[in-house]
PDB file of C-alpha atoms in Angstrom:
ATOM      1  CA  UNK A 245      65.283  34.988  79.958  1.00 33.00           C
ATOM      2  CA  UNK A 246      67.993  32.271  80.811  1.00 37.00           C
ATOM      3  CA  UNK A 247      70.658  30.360  79.881  1.00 39.00           C
ATOM      4  CA  UNK A 248      71.438  26.549  81.708  1.00 40.00           C
ATOM      5  CA  UNK A 249      73.363  23.689  80.284  1.00 39.00           C
ATOM      6  CA  UNK A 250      73.286  20.119  81.147  1.00 39.00           C
ATOM      7  CA  UNK A 251      75.002  17.294  81.412  1.00 41.00           C
ATOM      8  CA  UNK A 252      73.553  13.520  81.611  1.00 37.00           C
ATOM      9  CA  UNK A 253      76.052  10.285  82.794  1.00 34.00           C
ATOM     10  CA  UNK A 254      76.504   8.784  79.133  1.00 32.00           C
ATOM     11  CA  UNK A 255      77.453  12.169  77.735  1.00 32.00           C
ATOM     12  CA  UNK A 256      77.857  15.366  78.206  1.00 32.00           C
ATOM     13  CA  UNK A 257      74.653  17.750  76.476  1.00 28.00           C
ATOM     14  CA  UNK A 258      74.831  21.186  75.705  1.00 30.00           C
ATOM     15  CA  UNK A 259      71.493  22.791  76.727  1.00 31.00           C
ATOM     16  CA  UNK A 260      70.047  26.211  76.690  1.00 34.00           C
ATOM     17  CA  UNK A 261      67.015  27.102  77.449  1.00 38.00           C
ATOM     18  CA  UNK A 262      64.991  30.138  76.630  1.00 38.00           C
ATOM     19  CA  UNK A 263      61.907  31.851  78.963  1.00 39.00           C
ATOM     20  CA  UNK A 264      59.918  35.090  77.785  1.00 37.00           C
ATOM     21  CA  UNK A 265      57.671  37.437  79.143  1.00 36.00           C
ATOM     22  CA  UNK A 266      54.854  38.762  77.733  1.00 35.00           C
ATOM     23  CA  UNK A 267      57.372  41.607  75.987  1.00 35.00           C
ATOM     24  CA  UNK A 268      59.137  39.131  73.902  1.00 33.00           C
ATOM     25  CA  UNK A 269      62.411  38.963  75.039  1.00 33.00           C
ATOM     26  CA  UNK A 270      63.799  35.980  75.133  1.00 33.00           C
ATOM     27  CA  UNK A 271      66.370  33.306  74.982  1.00 34.00           C
ATOM     28  CA  UNK A 272      66.832  30.367  72.595  1.00 31.00           C
ATOM     29  CA  UNK A 273      65.933  27.316  74.684  1.00 33.00           C
ATOM     30  CA  UNK A 274      66.374  22.831  73.837  1.00 34.00           C
ATOM     31  CA  UNK A 275      63.842  21.633  74.328  1.00 36.00           C
ATOM     32  CA  UNK A 276      62.216  20.343  77.944  1.00 35.00           C
ATOM     33  CA  UNK A 277      59.416  18.131  78.069  1.00 35.00           C
ATOM     34  CA  UNK A 278      58.224  16.582  81.423  1.00 35.00           C
ATOM     35  CA  UNK A 279      57.949  12.890  81.964  1.00 33.00           C
ATOM     36  CA  UNK A 280      55.771  10.928  84.869  1.00 36.00           C
ATOM     37  CA  UNK A 281      57.301  13.612  86.856  1.00 40.00           C
ATOM     38  CA  UNK A 282      60.671  13.518  85.735  1.00 41.00           C
ATOM     39  CA  UNK A 283      62.727  16.429  83.008  1.00 39.00           C
ATOM     40  CA  UNK A 284      63.920  15.183  79.934  1.00 42.00           C
ATOM     41  CA  UNK A 285      65.656  16.844  77.329  1.00 39.00           C
ATOM     42  CA  UNK A 286      65.471  17.060  73.765  1.00 42.00           C
ATOM     43  CA  UNK A 287      68.023  17.814  70.815  1.00 45.00           C
ATOM     44  CA  UNK A 288      65.636  18.753  68.574  1.00 51.00           C
ATOM     45  CA  UNK A 289      66.169  22.345  67.021  1.00 58.00           C
ATOM     46  CA  UNK A 290      66.004  25.295  69.341  1.00 59.00           C
ATOM     47  CA  UNK A 291      62.905  26.843  71.069  1.00 62.00           C
ATOM     48  CA  UNK A 292      61.870  29.513  73.135  1.00 76.00           C
ATOM     49  CA  UNK A 293      60.293  28.690  76.252  1.00 79.00           C
ATOM     50  CA  UNK A 294      57.795  31.170  76.868  1.00 86.00           C
ATOM     51  CA  UNK A 295      55.550  31.566  81.018  1.00 90.00           C
ATOM     52  CA  UNK A 296      53.057  33.926  81.101  1.00 91.00           C
ATOM     53  CA  UNK A 297      55.211  36.146  83.196  1.00 90.00           C
ATOM     54  CA  UNK A 298      57.830  36.553  85.474  1.00 89.00           C
ATOM     55  CA  UNK A 299      56.646  34.589  88.868  1.00 90.00           C
ATOM     56  CA  UNK A 300      56.105  31.959  86.229  1.00 92.00           C
ATOM     57  CA  UNK A 301      59.469  32.058  85.033  1.00 92.00           C
ATOM     58  CA  UNK A 302      60.639  32.364  88.379  1.00 92.00           C
ATOM     59  CA  UNK A 303      58.599  29.554  89.732  1.00 93.00           C
ATOM     60  CA  UNK A 304      59.875  27.028  86.249  1.00 93.00           C
ATOM     61  CA  UNK A 305      63.645  28.184  86.763  1.00 92.00           C
ATOM     62  CA  UNK A 306      63.400  26.904  90.217  1.00 94.00           C
ATOM     63  CA  UNK A 307      61.867  23.891  89.650  1.00 93.00           C
ATOM     64  CA  UNK A 308      64.404  23.391  86.575  1.00 92.00           C
ATOM     65  CA  UNK A 309      67.136  23.779  89.157  1.00 95.00           C
ATOM     66  CA  UNK A 310      65.903  21.271  91.235  1.00 96.00           C
ATOM     67  CA  UNK A 311      65.741  18.979  89.029  1.00 94.00           C
ATOM     68  CA  UNK A 312      68.683  19.427  87.703  1.00 94.00           C
ATOM     69  CA  UNK A 313      70.213  18.838  90.884  1.00 96.00           C
ATOM     70  CA  UNK A 314      68.826  15.851  92.196  1.00 96.00           C
ATOM     71  CA  UNK A 315      69.181  14.023  88.881  1.00 95.00           C
ATOM     72  CA  UNK A 316      72.884  14.759  89.592  1.00 96.00           C
ATOM     73  CA  UNK A 317      72.939  14.055  93.307  1.00 96.00           C
ATOM     74  CA  UNK A 318      71.277  10.341  92.228  1.00 96.00           C
ATOM     75  CA  UNK A 319      73.536   9.962  88.947  1.00 95.00           C
ATOM     76  CA  UNK A 320      76.861  11.270  90.582  1.00 93.00           C
ATOM     77  CA  UNK A 321      76.780  11.692  94.207  1.00 96.00           C
ATOM     78  CA  UNK A 322      77.204  15.977  93.326  1.00 96.00           C
ATOM     79  CA  UNK A 323      76.350  18.269  91.585  1.00 97.00           C
ATOM     80  CA  UNK A 324      77.735  22.297  91.097  1.00 97.00           C
ATOM     81  CA  UNK A 325      75.934  25.009  89.429  1.00 97.00           C
ATOM     82  CA  UNK A 326      76.806  29.368  88.875  1.00 98.00           C
ATOM     83  CA  UNK A 327      74.338  31.946  89.337  1.00 97.00           C
ATOM     84  CA  UNK A 328      74.057  35.583  88.235  1.00 95.00           C
ATOM     85  CA  UNK A 329      73.142  38.363  90.328  1.00 92.00           C
ATOM     86  CA  UNK A 330      70.086  40.632  89.672  1.00 89.00           C
ATOM     87  CA  UNK A 331      66.753  39.414  89.114  1.00 90.00           C
ATOM     88  CA  UNK A 332      67.900  35.338  89.278  1.00 94.00           C
ATOM     89  CA  UNK A 333      68.121  36.369  92.933  1.00 95.00           C
ATOM     90  CA  UNK A 334      64.324  37.290  93.195  1.00 93.00           C
ATOM     91  CA  UNK A 335      63.051  34.150  91.428  1.00 94.00           C
ATOM     92  CA  UNK A 336      65.718  31.969  93.379  1.00 95.00           C
ATOM     93  CA  UNK A 337      64.264  33.697  96.513  1.00 93.00           C
ATOM     94  CA  UNK A 338      61.128  31.669  95.747  1.00 91.00           C
ATOM     95  CA  UNK A 339      62.749  28.649  97.290  1.00 92.00           C
ATOM     96  CA  UNK A 340      63.716  29.860 100.430  1.00 83.00           C
ATOM     97  CA  UNK A 341      65.762  28.090 102.908  1.00 82.00           C
ATOM     98  CA  UNK A 342      64.582  24.908 101.134  1.00 85.00           C
ATOM     99  CA  UNK A 343      66.177  23.453  97.989  1.00 91.00           C
ATOM    100  CA  UNK A 344      67.607  20.292  97.271  1.00 93.00           C
ATOM    101  CA  UNK A 345      70.435  22.390  96.458  1.00 94.00           C
ATOM    102  CA  UNK A 346      71.528  22.956 100.292  1.00 92.00           C
ATOM    103  CA  UNK A 347      73.362  19.769 100.960  1.00 94.00           C
ATOM    104  CA  UNK A 348      76.994  20.075 101.408  1.00 95.00           C
ATOM    105  CA  UNK A 349      77.064  17.599  97.937  1.00 96.00           C
ATOM    106  CA  UNK A 350      76.710  20.791  96.383  1.00 97.00           C
ATOM    107  CA  UNK A 351      78.375  23.728  95.583  1.00 97.00           C
ATOM    108  CA  UNK A 352      77.116  26.894  94.021  1.00 98.00           C
ATOM    109  CA  UNK A 353      79.086  29.792  92.014  1.00 98.00           C
ATOM    110  CA  UNK A 354      78.982  32.638  90.662  1.00 98.00           C
ATOM    111  CA  UNK A 355      79.025  34.066  86.932  1.00 97.00           C
ATOM    112  CA  UNK A 356      80.024  37.658  87.624  1.00 96.00           C
ATOM    113  CA  UNK A 357      80.549  39.386  89.844  1.00 96.00           C
ATOM    114  CA  UNK A 358      82.039  42.781  91.596  1.00 95.00           C
ATOM    115  CA  UNK A 359      85.465  43.902  92.858  1.00 96.00           C
ATOM    116  CA  UNK A 360      83.943  44.688  96.360  1.00 95.00           C
ATOM    117  CA  UNK A 361      84.278  43.405 100.121  1.00 97.00           C
ATOM    118  CA  UNK A 362      81.529  40.716 100.572  1.00 97.00           C
ATOM    119  CA  UNK A 363      79.542  42.881 103.019  1.00 96.00           C
ATOM    120  CA  UNK A 364      79.260  45.919 100.328  1.00 96.00           C
ATOM    121  CA  UNK A 365      75.741  46.113  99.214  1.00 94.00           C
ATOM    122  CA  UNK A 366      77.064  45.860  95.631  1.00 92.00           C
ATOM    123  CA  UNK A 367      77.478  42.407  96.403  1.00 96.00           C
ATOM    124  CA  UNK A 368      75.894  39.870  94.470  1.00 96.00           C
ATOM    125  CA  UNK A 369      76.854  37.566  97.849  1.00 97.00           C
ATOM    126  CA  UNK A 370      75.643  39.666 100.085  1.00 97.00           C
ATOM    127  CA  UNK A 371      72.460  40.481  98.596  1.00 97.00           C
ATOM    128  CA  UNK A 372      71.869  36.523  98.158  1.00 97.00           C
ATOM    129  CA  UNK A 373      72.395  35.119 101.740  1.00 96.00           C
ATOM    130  CA  UNK A 374      69.563  37.420 103.211  1.00 96.00           C
ATOM    131  CA  UNK A 375      67.265  35.677 100.390  1.00 94.00           C
ATOM    132  CA  UNK A 376      68.197  32.435 100.734  1.00 95.00           C
ATOM    133  CA  UNK A 377      71.746  31.638 100.860  1.00 96.00           C
ATOM    134  CA  UNK A 378      72.198  31.455 104.525  1.00 96.00           C
ATOM    135  CA  UNK A 379      69.571  29.321 104.630  1.00 95.00           C
ATOM    136  CA  UNK A 380      71.167  26.762 102.285  1.00 96.00           C
ATOM    137  CA  UNK A 381      75.299  27.247 103.701  1.00 96.00           C
ATOM    138  CA  UNK A 382      73.870  26.537 106.884  1.00 95.00           C
ATOM    139  CA  UNK A 383      72.378  23.577 105.475  1.00 94.00           C
ATOM    140  CA  UNK A 384      75.947  21.995 103.700  1.00 96.00           C
ATOM    141  CA  UNK A 385      75.891  24.229 100.548  1.00 97.00           C
ATOM    142  CA  UNK A 386      78.860  24.930  99.589  1.00 97.00           C
ATOM    143  CA  UNK A 387      79.537  28.510  97.811  1.00 97.00           C
ATOM    144  CA  UNK A 388      82.844  29.452  96.277  1.00 97.00           C
ATOM    145  CA  UNK A 389      83.828  33.093  96.934  1.00 97.00           C
ATOM    146  CA  UNK A 390      85.844  35.695  95.852  1.00 97.00           C
ATOM    147  CA  UNK A 391      88.132  37.318  98.409  1.00 96.00           C
ATOM    148  CA  UNK A 392      85.711  40.534  98.027  1.00 96.00           C
ATOM    149  CA  UNK A 393      89.401  42.753  97.411  1.00 96.00           C
ATOM    150  CA  UNK A 394      89.067  45.591  94.696  1.00 93.00           C
ATOM    151  CA  UNK A 395      91.951  43.978  92.547  1.00 95.00           C
ATOM    152  CA  UNK A 396      89.935  42.535  89.596  1.00 95.00           C
ATOM    153  CA  UNK A 397      93.047  40.682  87.909  1.00 95.00           C
ATOM    154  CA  UNK A 398      94.307  39.382  92.210  1.00 96.00           C
ATOM    155  CA  UNK A 399      90.055  38.063  91.953  1.00 97.00           C
ATOM    156  CA  UNK A 400      89.651  36.783  88.514  1.00 97.00           C
ATOM    157  CA  UNK A 401      93.295  34.379  89.652  1.00 97.00           C
ATOM    158  CA  UNK A 402      92.195  33.565  92.605  1.00 97.00           C
ATOM    159  CA  UNK A 403      88.616  32.520  91.714  1.00 97.00           C
ATOM    160  CA  UNK A 404      89.425  30.708  89.318  1.00 96.00           C
ATOM    161  CA  UNK A 405      92.150  29.127  91.324  1.00 96.00           C
ATOM    162  CA  UNK A 406      88.672  27.994  93.296  1.00 96.00           C
ATOM    163  CA  UNK A 407      87.254  26.825  90.769  1.00 96.00           C
ATOM    164  CA  UNK A 408      89.439  24.214  89.792  1.00 91.00           C
ATOM    165  CA  UNK A 409      88.574  22.234  92.330  1.00 91.00           C
ATOM    166  CA  UNK A 410      85.614  21.428  90.508  1.00 93.00           C
ATOM    167  CA  UNK A 411      84.860  18.675  87.677  1.00 91.00           C
ATOM    168  CA  UNK A 412      87.106  19.271  84.780  1.00 92.00           C
ATOM    169  CA  UNK A 413      86.195  19.365  81.046  1.00 90.00           C
ATOM    170  CA  UNK A 414      88.550  17.899  78.494  1.00 89.00           C
ATOM    171  CA  UNK A 415      90.512  21.337  78.309  1.00 89.00           C
ATOM    172  CA  UNK A 416      91.244  21.698  82.276  1.00 89.00           C
ATOM    173  CA  UNK A 417      87.959  24.094  82.617  1.00 93.00           C
ATOM    174  CA  UNK A 418      85.491  23.359  85.631  1.00 95.00           C
ATOM    175  CA  UNK A 419      82.408  21.325  83.701  1.00 94.00           C
ATOM    176  CA  UNK A 420      79.916  23.193  85.772  1.00 96.00           C
ATOM    177  CA  UNK A 421      76.320  21.515  85.538  1.00 96.00           C
ATOM    178  CA  UNK A 422      74.279  23.990  85.460  1.00 95.00           C
ATOM    179  CA  UNK A 423      74.286  27.385  84.715  1.00 95.00           C
ATOM    180  CA  UNK A 424      71.846  30.089  85.350  1.00 94.00           C
ATOM    181  CA  UNK A 425      72.398  33.677  83.214  1.00 91.00           C
ATOM    182  CA  UNK A 426      70.886  36.342  82.824  1.00 85.00           C
ATOM    183  CA  UNK A 427      70.830  37.743  79.641  1.00 86.00           C
ATOM    184  CA  UNK A 428      71.311  41.578  78.919  1.00 86.00           C
ATOM    185  CA  UNK A 429      69.118  43.955  76.367  1.00 87.00           C
ATOM    186  CA  UNK A 430      72.440  44.503  75.017  1.00 87.00           C
ATOM    187  CA  UNK A 431      73.087  40.589  74.669  1.00 87.00           C
ATOM    188  CA  UNK A 432      75.586  41.196  77.416  1.00 88.00           C
ATOM    189  CA  UNK A 433      75.573  37.234  80.117  1.00 90.00           C
ATOM    190  CA  UNK A 434      77.570  37.921  82.732  1.00 91.00           C
ATOM    191  CA  UNK A 435      79.871  40.373  82.417  1.00 90.00           C
ATOM    192  CA  UNK A 436      80.825  39.958  78.987  1.00 90.00           C
ATOM    193  CA  UNK A 437      79.719  41.927  76.926  1.00 87.00           C
ATOM    194  CA  UNK A 438      78.949  42.436  72.854  1.00 88.00           C
ATOM    195  CA  UNK A 439      82.487  43.625  71.648  1.00 84.00           C
ATOM    196  CA  UNK A 440      84.350  43.729  74.049  1.00 86.00           C
ATOM    197  CA  UNK A 441      88.306  41.763  73.988  1.00 86.00           C
ATOM    198  CA  UNK A 442      87.048  39.399  76.581  1.00 90.00           C
ATOM    199  CA  UNK A 443      84.583  38.075  73.767  1.00 91.00           C
ATOM    200  CA  UNK A 444      87.591  35.681  72.584  1.00 91.00           C
ATOM    201  CA  UNK A 445      89.270  35.194  76.180  1.00 92.00           C
ATOM    202  CA  UNK A 446      90.624  31.755  76.698  1.00 93.00           C
ATOM    203  CA  UNK A 447      90.676  32.236  80.697  1.00 94.00           C
ATOM    204  CA  UNK A 448      88.396  30.412  83.001  1.00 96.00           C
ATOM    205  CA  UNK A 449      87.704  33.726  84.853  1.00 96.00           C
ATOM    206  CA  UNK A 450      88.504  37.126  83.221  1.00 96.00           C
ATOM    207  CA  UNK A 451      88.567  40.577  84.912  1.00 95.00           C
ATOM    208  CA  UNK A 452      86.481  43.151  83.440  1.00 90.00           C
ATOM    209  CA  UNK A 453      87.434  47.021  84.311  1.00 82.00           C
ATOM    210  CA  UNK A 454      84.654  50.034  82.544  1.00 71.00           C
ATOM    211  CA  UNK A 455      82.179  52.051  83.019  1.00 63.00           C
ATOM    212  CA  UNK A 456      78.310  50.096  84.069  1.00 58.00           C
ATOM    213  CA  UNK A 457      75.318  51.577  83.196  1.00 55.00           C
ATOM    214  CA  UNK A 458      75.741  54.933  86.378  1.00 54.00           C
ATOM    215  CA  UNK A 459      78.436  55.386  84.298  1.00 62.00           C
ATOM    216  CA  UNK A 460      81.271  54.744  87.594  1.00 66.00           C
ATOM    217  CA  UNK A 461      84.235  52.964  86.998  1.00 70.00           C
ATOM    218  CA  UNK A 462      83.243  49.508  87.746  1.00 78.00           C
ATOM    219  CA  UNK A 463      85.326  46.206  88.050  1.00 92.00           C
ATOM    220  CA  UNK A 464      84.216  42.929  88.221  1.00 94.00           C
ATOM    221  CA  UNK A 465      85.311  38.989  87.297  1.00 96.00           C
ATOM    222  CA  UNK A 466      82.960  37.107  85.355  1.00 96.00           C
ATOM    223  CA  UNK A 467      83.482  33.793  83.727  1.00 97.00           C
ATOM    224  CA  UNK A 468      84.815  33.742  80.348  1.00 95.00           C
ATOM    225  CA  UNK A 469      82.400  32.555  77.456  1.00 94.00           C
ATOM    226  CA  UNK A 470      84.733  29.318  76.838  1.00 94.00           C
ATOM    227  CA  UNK A 471      83.910  28.833  80.588  1.00 95.00           C
ATOM    228  CA  UNK A 472      80.185  29.183  80.265  1.00 94.00           C
ATOM    229  CA  UNK A 473      80.096  27.196  77.192  1.00 91.00           C
ATOM    230  CA  UNK A 474      82.106  24.258  79.293  1.00 91.00           C
ATOM    231  CA  UNK A 475      78.754  23.932  81.469  1.00 91.00           C
TER     232      UNK A 475
END
């Protein structure tokens, strides 16, 4: 299940898409309809889109990414998006090295990332490279990456500065064309977990320090909910 957002040339439209597997886990989403091979979006009541299985979810997600990218390039000549890690990387690997996003007119960032060296096995950047990212970067895709230190505050400040080179909304936040975000069973998105103080943060990128699911101290950076909503 994934969250996303899209902007039209005339006016920005908040968009949330949901996918669910057979277990029923899902996210609320806007209605997505296809007409003559093109995707159009209806601002009707939120709906849930259900796919047959995880593989089908991955194919649908990739189709949405490519459709959003093609539309943005045709209308504005640029496209920016951000991805989460985990199962998202497996789903995006369906595209392999061939994708419309593999262009020097496109910029990719990370919704959240561990504060570890970029070649660390826990780094989303490192894990994505052999699956699809190396091929995309070789074809021109620009990727905004952390510096690879273990200092969460330093990483958050640096990543925020880098993201502000992207188009911004009226509040000065980077306005991504599309976000692909996993939703945890506990409701967390990116590295923003329910009931932590950072839920209300108005920063662009927040430093997160806490105990992970393995009981180990973990430091990460994450787009704030306010930044996610600006997409």
